[in-house]
Short mmCIF file of C-alpha atoms in Angstrom, two decimals:
data_model
loop_
_atom_site.label_atom_id
_atom_site.label_comp_id
_atom_site.label_asym_id
_atom_site.label_seq_id
_atom_site.Cartn_x
_atom_site.Cartn_y
_atom_site.Cartn_z
CA MET A 1 -34.83 -7.34 10.24
CA GLU A 2 -33.48 -9.94 7.78
CA ARG A 3 -34.78 -7.86 4.86
CA HIS A 4 -33.24 -4.70 6.33
CA PHE A 5 -29.80 -6.37 6.78
CA ASP A 6 -29.86 -7.39 3.11
CA GLN A 7 -30.41 -3.80 2.22
CA GLU A 8 -27.46 -2.70 4.38
CA LEU A 9 -25.26 -5.26 2.57
CA GLU A 10 -26.57 -4.03 -0.72
CA ASP A 11 -25.75 -0.42 0.16
CA LEU A 12 -22.22 -1.34 1.15
CA LYS A 13 -21.74 -3.02 -2.20
CA GLN A 14 -23.07 0.06 -3.96
CA GLU A 15 -20.68 2.26 -1.98
CA LEU A 16 -17.73 0.13 -3.03
CA LEU A 17 -18.69 0.03 -6.65
CA ARG A 18 -19.11 3.86 -6.44
CA MET A 19 -15.46 4.03 -4.99
CA ALA A 20 -14.15 1.59 -7.70
CA GLY A 21 -15.68 3.79 -10.29
CA LEU A 22 -14.12 6.91 -8.95
CA ALA A 23 -10.71 5.31 -8.52
CA GLU A 24 -10.88 4.00 -12.14
CA GLN A 25 -11.98 7.45 -13.30
CA GLY A 26 -9.13 9.03 -11.29
CA VAL A 27 -6.56 6.88 -13.09
CA ALA A 28 -8.30 7.65 -16.45
CA GLN A 29 -8.35 11.36 -15.83
CA ALA A 30 -4.67 11.51 -14.62
CA LEU A 31 -3.56 9.64 -17.82
CA LYS A 32 -5.69 12.00 -19.98
CA ALA A 33 -3.98 14.99 -18.27
CA LEU A 34 -0.59 13.49 -18.95
CA ILE A 35 -1.23 12.71 -22.62
CA GLN A 36 -3.03 15.97 -23.44
CA ARG A 37 -0.96 18.06 -21.26
CA ASP A 38 -3.91 19.35 -19.52
CA ASP A 39 -2.85 21.06 -16.33
CA ALA A 40 -6.33 21.99 -15.20
CA LEU A 41 -7.34 18.40 -15.50
CA ALA A 42 -4.32 17.18 -13.59
CA ARG A 43 -5.30 19.65 -10.72
CA GLN A 44 -8.78 18.42 -10.80
CA VAL A 45 -7.77 14.73 -10.23
CA THR A 46 -6.00 15.85 -6.96
CA ALA A 47 -9.18 17.75 -5.86
CA ASP A 48 -11.56 14.93 -6.80
CA ASP A 49 -9.50 12.51 -4.63
CA ALA A 50 -10.98 13.92 -1.54
CA VAL A 51 -14.27 12.18 -2.40
CA LEU A 52 -12.43 8.84 -2.41
CA ASP A 53 -10.86 9.60 0.94
CA LYS A 54 -14.25 10.53 2.47
CA LEU A 55 -15.80 7.43 1.15
CA GLU A 56 -13.24 5.11 2.59
CA MET A 57 -13.91 6.68 5.98
CA ASP A 58 -17.58 6.14 5.49
CA VAL A 59 -17.20 2.43 4.46
CA ASP A 60 -15.16 1.94 7.78
CA ASP A 61 -17.92 3.45 9.74
CA ARG A 62 -20.55 1.51 7.97
CA VAL A 63 -18.59 -1.78 8.62
CA ILE A 64 -18.09 -1.12 12.24
CA LYS A 65 -21.84 -0.38 12.64
CA LEU A 66 -22.91 -3.45 10.73
CA LEU A 67 -20.49 -5.71 12.88
CA ALA A 68 -21.76 -4.12 16.12
CA LEU A 69 -25.47 -4.08 15.42
CA ARG A 70 -26.02 -7.09 13.19
CA GLN A 71 -23.42 -9.47 14.53
CA PRO A 72 -23.12 -11.19 11.21
CA THR A 73 -21.68 -14.65 11.02
CA ALA A 74 -19.94 -16.90 8.43
CA LYS A 75 -19.96 -15.61 4.85
CA ASP A 76 -21.63 -12.26 5.62
CA LEU A 77 -19.02 -11.57 8.27
CA ARG A 78 -16.16 -12.33 5.93
CA PHE A 79 -17.81 -10.08 3.18
CA ILE A 80 -18.11 -7.19 5.53
CA THR A 81 -14.45 -7.46 6.86
CA MET A 82 -13.23 -7.74 3.32
CA ALA A 83 -15.16 -4.61 2.27
CA MET A 84 -13.06 -2.66 4.63
CA LYS A 85 -9.80 -3.97 3.27
CA ILE A 86 -11.16 -3.35 -0.27
CA SER A 87 -12.07 0.20 0.35
CA GLY A 88 -8.52 0.70 1.61
CA GLU A 89 -7.18 -0.52 -1.54
CA LEU A 90 -9.41 1.56 -3.68
CA GLU A 91 -8.47 4.65 -1.67
CA ARG A 92 -4.80 4.00 -2.43
CA ILE A 93 -5.62 3.63 -6.07
CA GLY A 94 -6.87 7.22 -5.81
CA ASP A 95 -3.55 8.27 -4.24
CA GLN A 96 -1.62 6.76 -7.14
CA ALA A 97 -3.87 8.82 -9.57
CA VAL A 98 -2.93 11.88 -7.64
CA SER A 99 0.80 11.01 -7.98
CA ILE A 100 0.33 10.40 -11.71
CA ALA A 101 -1.40 13.91 -12.03
CA LYS A 102 1.47 15.60 -10.22
CA ARG A 103 4.05 14.02 -12.54
CA ALA A 104 1.76 15.15 -15.54
CA LEU A 105 2.07 18.67 -14.26
CA ALA A 106 5.88 18.32 -14.14
CA LEU A 107 6.15 16.82 -17.52
CA SER A 108 3.92 19.32 -19.27
CA GLN A 109 6.55 21.96 -18.51
CA GLU A 110 9.03 20.23 -20.85
CA PRO A 111 8.90 19.04 -24.46
CA SER A 112 7.58 15.59 -24.95
CA LEU A 113 10.36 12.87 -24.52
CA LYS A 114 8.71 10.14 -26.70
CA PRO A 115 5.27 9.10 -27.82
CA LEU A 116 3.39 7.63 -24.98
CA VAL A 117 2.44 4.02 -26.04
CA ASP A 118 3.33 1.74 -23.30
CA ILE A 119 1.93 3.96 -20.54
CA PRO A 120 -1.71 4.19 -21.92
CA GLN A 121 -1.49 0.43 -22.47
CA MET A 122 -0.54 -0.11 -18.70
CA ALA A 123 -3.35 2.18 -17.67
CA GLU A 124 -5.84 0.37 -19.68
CA HIS A 125 -4.81 -2.95 -18.21
CA ALA A 126 -4.91 -1.54 -14.66
CA GLN A 127 -8.24 0.10 -15.00
CA GLY A 128 -9.68 -3.18 -16.37
CA MET A 129 -8.36 -5.01 -13.48
CA ILE A 130 -9.94 -2.65 -10.94
CA ARG A 131 -13.22 -2.93 -12.68
CA ASP A 132 -13.22 -6.69 -12.88
CA ALA A 133 -11.85 -7.19 -9.27
CA LEU A 134 -14.81 -5.22 -7.91
CA ASP A 135 -17.35 -6.94 -10.25
CA ALA A 136 -15.88 -10.25 -8.99
CA PHE A 137 -16.40 -9.01 -5.31
CA VAL A 138 -19.87 -7.61 -5.66
CA TYR A 139 -21.28 -10.42 -7.91
CA ALA A 140 -19.55 -13.30 -6.29
CA LYS A 141 -17.35 -14.33 -9.25
CA PRO A 142 -14.13 -15.99 -7.96
CA ASP A 143 -13.04 -17.18 -11.39
CA LEU A 144 -13.09 -13.51 -12.70
CA ALA A 145 -10.94 -12.61 -9.55
CA ARG A 146 -8.51 -15.28 -10.32
CA ALA A 147 -8.11 -14.00 -13.92
CA VAL A 148 -7.47 -10.53 -12.56
CA VAL A 149 -4.55 -12.09 -10.46
CA THR A 150 -2.84 -13.58 -13.49
CA ARG A 151 -3.18 -10.19 -15.44
CA ASP A 152 -0.80 -8.37 -13.03
CA ALA A 153 2.27 -10.05 -14.69
CA ARG A 154 1.48 -8.27 -18.07
CA VAL A 155 1.48 -4.92 -16.20
CA ASP A 156 4.82 -5.74 -14.49
CA ALA A 157 6.33 -6.77 -17.80
CA LEU A 158 5.31 -3.45 -19.42
CA ASN A 159 6.77 -1.51 -16.54
CA ASP A 160 9.93 -3.30 -16.68
CA GLN A 161 10.25 -2.76 -20.45
CA LEU A 162 9.54 0.80 -20.05
CA HIS A 163 12.13 1.13 -17.29
CA ARG A 164 14.84 -0.30 -19.51
CA GLU A 165 13.96 1.87 -22.41
CA LEU A 166 13.84 5.05 -20.26
CA THR A 167 17.28 4.08 -18.69
CA SER A 168 18.69 3.92 -22.24
CA PHE A 169 17.40 7.36 -23.10
CA MET A 170 19.01 8.75 -19.99
CA ILE A 171 22.41 7.05 -20.64
CA GLU A 172 22.36 8.27 -24.34
CA ASP A 173 21.31 11.97 -23.40
CA PRO A 174 21.52 13.33 -19.83
CA ARG A 175 19.18 16.06 -20.84
CA THR A 176 16.29 13.58 -20.82
CA ILE A 177 16.93 12.44 -17.18
CA THR A 178 14.38 14.55 -15.45
CA ARG A 179 11.68 13.71 -17.88
CA ALA A 180 12.54 9.90 -17.96
CA LEU A 181 12.45 9.84 -14.16
CA ASN A 182 8.99 11.36 -14.21
CA LEU A 183 7.80 8.83 -16.68
CA MET A 184 9.27 6.04 -14.75
CA THR A 185 7.28 7.18 -11.70
CA VAL A 186 4.12 7.30 -13.71
CA ALA A 187 4.76 3.80 -14.88
CA ARG A 188 5.44 2.63 -11.40
CA LYS A 189 2.32 4.24 -10.03
CA LEU A 190 0.26 2.25 -12.65
CA GLU A 191 1.99 -0.87 -11.66
CA ARG A 192 0.88 -0.14 -8.10
CA VAL A 193 -2.67 0.46 -9.34
CA ALA A 194 -2.54 -3.14 -10.86
CA ASP A 195 -1.15 -4.44 -7.45
CA HIS A 196 -3.99 -2.87 -5.52
CA ALA A 197 -6.47 -4.51 -7.98
CA THR A 198 -4.60 -7.88 -7.58
CA ASN A 199 -4.85 -7.48 -3.70
CA ILE A 200 -8.68 -7.04 -4.09
CA ALA A 201 -8.91 -10.00 -6.35
CA GLU A 202 -6.95 -12.14 -3.94
CA GLU A 203 -9.34 -11.26 -1.22
CA VAL A 204 -12.24 -12.13 -3.45
CA VAL A 205 -10.96 -15.56 -4.14
CA TYR A 206 -10.49 -16.03 -0.40
CA LEU A 207 -13.90 -14.73 0.32
CA TYR A 208 -15.82 -17.02 -2.03
CA GLU A 209 -13.53 -20.04 -2.07
CA ALA A 210 -12.29 -19.72 1.57
CA ARG A 211 -8.75 -20.37 0.11
CA ASP A 212 -6.12 -17.83 0.69
CA ILE A 213 -4.18 -17.36 -2.51
CA ARG A 214 -2.12 -14.45 -1.21
CA HIS A 215 1.80 -15.27 -1.19
CA GLN A 216 1.49 -18.30 -3.28
CA ASN A 217 4.13 -17.44 -5.78
CA GLN A 218 6.83 -16.48 -3.60
CA MET B 1 -15.83 -16.21 29.19
CA GLU B 2 -14.79 -12.62 29.80
CA ARG B 3 -11.37 -13.78 31.08
CA HIS B 4 -10.91 -15.95 28.12
CA PHE B 5 -11.82 -13.09 25.77
CA ASP B 6 -9.32 -10.90 27.43
CA GLN B 7 -6.75 -13.57 26.85
CA GLU B 8 -7.58 -13.74 23.20
CA LEU B 9 -7.20 -9.98 22.81
CA GLU B 10 -3.91 -10.29 24.52
CA ASP B 11 -2.88 -13.02 22.09
CA LEU B 12 -3.80 -10.79 19.16
CA LYS B 13 -1.72 -7.88 20.63
CA GLN B 14 1.27 -10.17 21.02
CA GLU B 15 0.86 -11.59 17.46
CA LEU B 16 0.87 -7.92 16.14
CA LEU B 17 3.86 -7.01 18.23
CA ARG B 18 5.67 -10.02 16.88
CA MET B 19 4.74 -8.91 13.31
CA ALA B 20 5.98 -5.38 14.03
CA GLY B 21 9.37 -6.82 15.42
CA LEU B 22 9.80 -9.01 12.22
CA ALA B 23 8.93 -6.02 10.05
CA GLU B 24 11.45 -3.80 11.78
CA GLN B 25 13.87 -6.54 11.63
CA GLY B 26 13.37 -7.08 7.92
CA VAL B 27 14.17 -3.43 7.18
CA ALA B 28 17.22 -3.41 9.51
CA GLN B 29 18.49 -6.57 7.87
CA ALA B 30 17.99 -5.17 4.28
CA LEU B 31 19.91 -2.02 5.22
CA LYS B 32 22.75 -4.05 6.75
CA ALA B 33 22.84 -6.35 3.65
CA LEU B 34 23.01 -2.99 1.43
CA ILE B 35 25.73 -1.37 3.56
CA GLN B 36 27.92 -4.45 4.09
CA ARG B 37 27.32 -5.77 0.61
CA ASP B 38 26.29 -9.05 2.23
CA ASP B 39 24.46 -11.00 -0.51
CA ALA B 40 23.68 -13.96 1.76
CA LEU B 41 21.86 -11.60 4.16
CA ALA B 42 19.93 -9.92 1.41
CA ARG B 43 18.70 -13.33 0.18
CA GLN B 44 17.84 -14.20 3.94
CA VAL B 45 15.50 -11.08 4.15
CA THR B 46 13.46 -12.48 1.13
CA ALA B 47 13.26 -15.92 2.82
CA ASP B 48 12.32 -14.50 6.33
CA ASP B 49 9.50 -12.53 4.77
CA ALA B 50 7.38 -15.73 4.41
CA VAL B 51 6.93 -15.64 8.20
CA LEU B 52 5.34 -12.26 8.03
CA ASP B 53 3.08 -13.22 5.16
CA LYS B 54 1.96 -16.26 7.22
CA LEU B 55 1.34 -14.15 10.39
CA GLU B 56 -0.81 -11.79 8.32
CA MET B 57 -3.13 -14.60 7.23
CA ASP B 58 -3.21 -15.90 10.94
CA VAL B 59 -4.15 -12.49 12.18
CA ASP B 60 -7.03 -12.27 9.63
CA ASP B 61 -8.30 -15.69 10.71
CA ARG B 62 -8.07 -14.70 14.38
CA VAL B 63 -9.96 -11.60 13.77
CA ILE B 64 -12.87 -13.34 11.74
CA LYS B 65 -13.07 -15.95 14.61
CA LEU B 66 -13.10 -13.26 17.32
CA LEU B 67 -15.90 -11.31 15.51
CA ALA B 68 -17.88 -14.50 14.82
CA LEU B 69 -17.68 -16.02 18.28
CA ARG B 70 -17.32 -13.22 20.71
CA GLN B 71 -19.43 -10.58 18.89
CA PRO B 72 -17.54 -7.79 20.63
CA THR B 73 -18.95 -4.31 20.80
CA ALA B 74 -17.73 -0.70 20.90
CA LYS B 75 -14.01 -0.26 21.66
CA ASP B 76 -13.18 -4.00 21.49
CA LEU B 77 -14.88 -4.27 18.11
CA ARG B 78 -12.86 -1.26 16.84
CA PHE B 79 -9.59 -2.57 18.26
CA ILE B 80 -10.16 -6.06 16.48
CA THR B 81 -11.03 -4.66 13.08
CA MET B 82 -8.12 -2.20 13.33
CA ALA B 83 -5.82 -5.20 14.16
CA MET B 84 -6.71 -6.57 10.62
CA LYS B 85 -5.67 -3.31 9.06
CA ILE B 86 -2.59 -2.96 10.92
CA SER B 87 -1.39 -6.54 10.11
CA GLY B 88 -1.90 -5.61 6.45
CA GLU B 89 0.45 -2.69 6.86
CA LEU B 90 3.06 -4.62 8.63
CA GLU B 91 2.95 -7.29 5.90
CA ARG B 92 3.58 -4.56 3.35
CA ILE B 93 6.55 -3.33 5.35
CA GLY B 94 7.93 -6.64 4.90
CA ASP B 95 7.46 -6.41 1.21
CA GLN B 96 9.49 -3.15 1.21
CA ALA B 97 12.25 -4.81 3.07
CA VAL B 98 12.37 -7.49 0.27
CA SER B 99 12.49 -4.77 -2.43
CA ILE B 100 15.41 -3.22 -0.58
CA ALA B 101 17.23 -6.55 -0.31
CA LYS B 102 16.86 -6.99 -4.02
CA ARG B 103 18.34 -3.63 -4.73
CA ALA B 104 21.14 -4.40 -2.25
CA LEU B 105 21.85 -7.52 -4.48
CA ALA B 106 22.05 -5.39 -7.62
CA LEU B 107 24.25 -2.68 -6.11
CA SER B 108 26.70 -5.05 -4.52
CA GLN B 109 27.71 -5.98 -8.17
CA GLU B 110 29.14 -2.50 -8.82
CA PRO B 111 31.55 -0.10 -6.99
CA SER B 112 29.91 2.07 -4.43
CA LEU B 113 28.36 5.18 -5.78
CA LYS B 114 28.68 7.37 -2.65
CA PRO B 115 28.89 6.92 1.16
CA LEU B 116 25.58 5.90 2.45
CA VAL B 117 24.57 8.57 4.98
CA ASP B 118 21.06 9.60 4.31
CA ILE B 119 19.61 6.15 3.58
CA PRO B 120 20.62 4.65 7.09
CA GLN B 121 19.18 7.86 8.53
CA MET B 122 15.94 7.30 6.89
CA ALA B 123 15.88 3.69 7.90
CA GLU B 124 16.44 4.65 11.48
CA HIS B 125 13.46 7.09 11.38
CA ALA B 126 11.28 4.46 9.67
CA GLN B 127 12.18 1.75 11.99
CA GLY B 128 11.51 4.00 15.08
CA MET B 129 8.12 4.91 13.58
CA ILE B 130 6.98 1.28 13.12
CA ARG B 131 8.07 0.62 16.88
CA ASP B 132 6.30 3.58 18.14
CA ALA B 133 3.20 3.08 16.09
CA LEU B 134 2.71 -0.47 17.45
CA ASP B 135 3.48 0.61 21.04
CA ALA B 136 0.87 3.26 20.73
CA PHE B 137 -1.64 0.66 19.32
CA VAL B 138 -0.90 -2.08 22.02
CA TYR B 139 -0.41 0.19 24.99
CA ALA B 140 -3.28 2.64 24.14
CA LYS B 141 -1.10 5.79 23.57
CA PRO B 142 -2.80 8.05 21.14
CA ASP B 143 -0.31 10.91 21.72
CA LEU B 144 2.63 8.76 20.76
CA ALA B 145 0.62 7.85 17.56
CA ARG B 146 0.04 11.47 16.80
CA ALA B 147 3.87 12.04 17.19
CA VAL B 148 4.52 9.23 14.67
CA VAL B 149 2.40 10.99 12.11
CA THR B 150 4.30 14.23 12.38
CA ARG B 151 7.65 12.27 11.92
CA ASP B 152 6.66 11.23 8.40
CA ALA B 153 7.66 14.72 6.96
CA ARG B 154 11.29 14.19 7.98
CA VAL B 155 11.57 10.85 5.94
CA ASP B 156 9.88 12.50 2.91
CA ALA B 157 12.26 15.38 3.17
CA LEU B 158 15.26 13.10 3.29
CA ASN B 159 13.93 11.20 0.24
CA ASP B 160 13.36 14.41 -1.78
CA GLN B 161 16.96 15.61 -0.74
CA LEU B 162 18.44 12.19 -1.77
CA HIS B 163 16.45 12.18 -5.04
CA ARG B 164 17.82 15.62 -6.04
CA GLU B 165 21.38 14.62 -5.14
CA LEU B 166 21.19 11.37 -7.19
CA THR B 167 19.66 13.12 -10.15
CA SER B 168 22.69 15.52 -10.06
CA PHE B 169 25.04 12.50 -10.10
CA MET B 170 23.21 11.04 -13.11
CA ILE B 171 23.38 14.20 -15.07
CA GLU B 172 27.04 14.73 -14.39
CA ASP B 173 28.08 11.10 -15.07
CA PRO B 174 25.69 8.76 -17.04
CA ARG B 175 27.83 5.92 -15.78
CA THR B 176 26.29 6.36 -12.35
CA ILE B 177 22.65 6.06 -13.79
CA THR B 178 21.94 2.44 -12.92
CA ARG B 179 23.37 2.75 -9.50
CA ALA B 180 21.53 5.94 -8.76
CA LEU B 181 18.35 4.46 -9.85
CA ASN B 182 18.70 1.62 -7.54
CA LEU B 183 19.51 3.88 -4.54
CA MET B 184 16.60 6.05 -5.41
CA THR B 185 14.44 2.90 -5.25
CA VAL B 186 15.87 2.03 -1.79
CA ALA B 187 15.14 5.56 -0.54
CA ARG B 188 11.56 5.30 -1.88
CA LYS B 189 10.95 1.92 -0.28
CA LEU B 190 12.04 3.42 3.00
CA GLU B 191 9.73 6.37 2.64
CA ARG B 192 6.82 3.85 1.95
CA VAL B 193 7.76 2.00 5.15
CA ALA B 194 7.37 5.36 6.95
CA ASP B 195 4.05 5.76 5.21
CA HIS B 196 2.84 2.46 6.40
CA ALA B 197 3.84 3.33 9.97
CA THR B 198 1.97 6.60 9.51
CA ASN B 199 -1.09 4.69 8.34
CA ILE B 200 -0.94 2.44 11.38
CA ALA B 201 -0.57 5.65 13.71
CA GLU B 202 -3.49 7.30 12.12
CA GLU B 203 -5.56 4.25 12.83
CA VAL B 204 -4.43 4.26 16.46
CA VAL B 205 -5.57 7.86 16.96
CA TYR B 206 -8.93 6.92 15.52
CA LEU B 207 -9.14 3.87 17.64
CA TYR B 208 -8.49 5.72 20.93
CA GLU B 209 -9.80 9.07 20.28
CA ALA B 210 -12.64 8.18 17.90
CA ARG B 211 -11.31 10.87 15.63
CA ASP B 212 -10.45 10.29 12.12
CA ILE B 213 -7.10 12.14 11.24
CA ARG B 214 -6.59 10.52 7.86
CA HIS B 215 -6.51 12.95 5.01
CA GLN B 216 -6.50 16.02 7.22
CA ASN B 217 -3.51 17.70 5.42
CA GLN B 218 -4.85 17.27 1.80
#
């Protein structure tokens, strides 16, 4: 039975890694659709998100079954309950990717407002944070998780900077307003992707150090 | 032991109801601060949110202990794991209230842009949804939870309508841009409050009907 339980935990980890891969890919594809003005790809992002939705429900079922049948204790118990929280965060990252893809569809209808430099940079940061937060979870690396938490500030700063820049565009030329609003939304969704990755990382620190670092900077 | 376990479940319910009350109050106070241009109250909302943050961590600990010591099965197990998800949603509602309060502080620095009609209406809807979602959870009313899920569309519609109206303001008079952006943010935060209430309601339907209604309309 011990060996079997280990295998079940391993399966749970693999399912979460798969979800993280899909979440990261959703963000990457949404960005690609935005930058290359590829409407077909933008629509594909929405279609692909259904897989992530399904996996979240699978993880929940798996967790409930593990808790009921294995009655795990201590660290395993904490790991399993965190898996449920983490799958929720990953599913929401997928939702952000869908929102970005929708804005990409709107933006491809109009001429480009400005070269997209900050937004791909934000996306790259956010994707790296997802990847590292999940690695920290699965491979028990609380230090890596702590590093993810500190990286969130960079994404926030890029978002604030872009918000100011786009506000100036709008004030100078009202014809840019709709496009600027759509780009603000894209940036905000990426900032939320980074927030979800940060939430995961905070849970990971809690899991492995039994210290709750949520809400420390408030 | 049975009786004691019942009492622990009851305590968990009461703690969630308390969180829901605080979350709803946070939204109400943030709106009051916005409408009455009351900066002191806006700052109070941010300070009060710490209680909700603390309660979320308490609920998590309580859930982990219940799972470890009581090893509940079937419906109790599902109820307890959902409690953890629900406390997460309520804590995030508190975060939205804080964001609204911040915008209230920014908006009170400038003359009023327009009479606030839609925003209080959105807030009222969202607050009712939080209340009913929690009642549905604690008093085992899946029908009430289903009704909450359908009400989300109304809040989304109000948000879209306000977004269009504020965009027109911005196009007509660029001096309104900063204020319009702040009001858009307030409306969007309220829409997210309603989303969190909807997430809770979907979990409640799942809990009591063992049917997952998440992602049905996608």
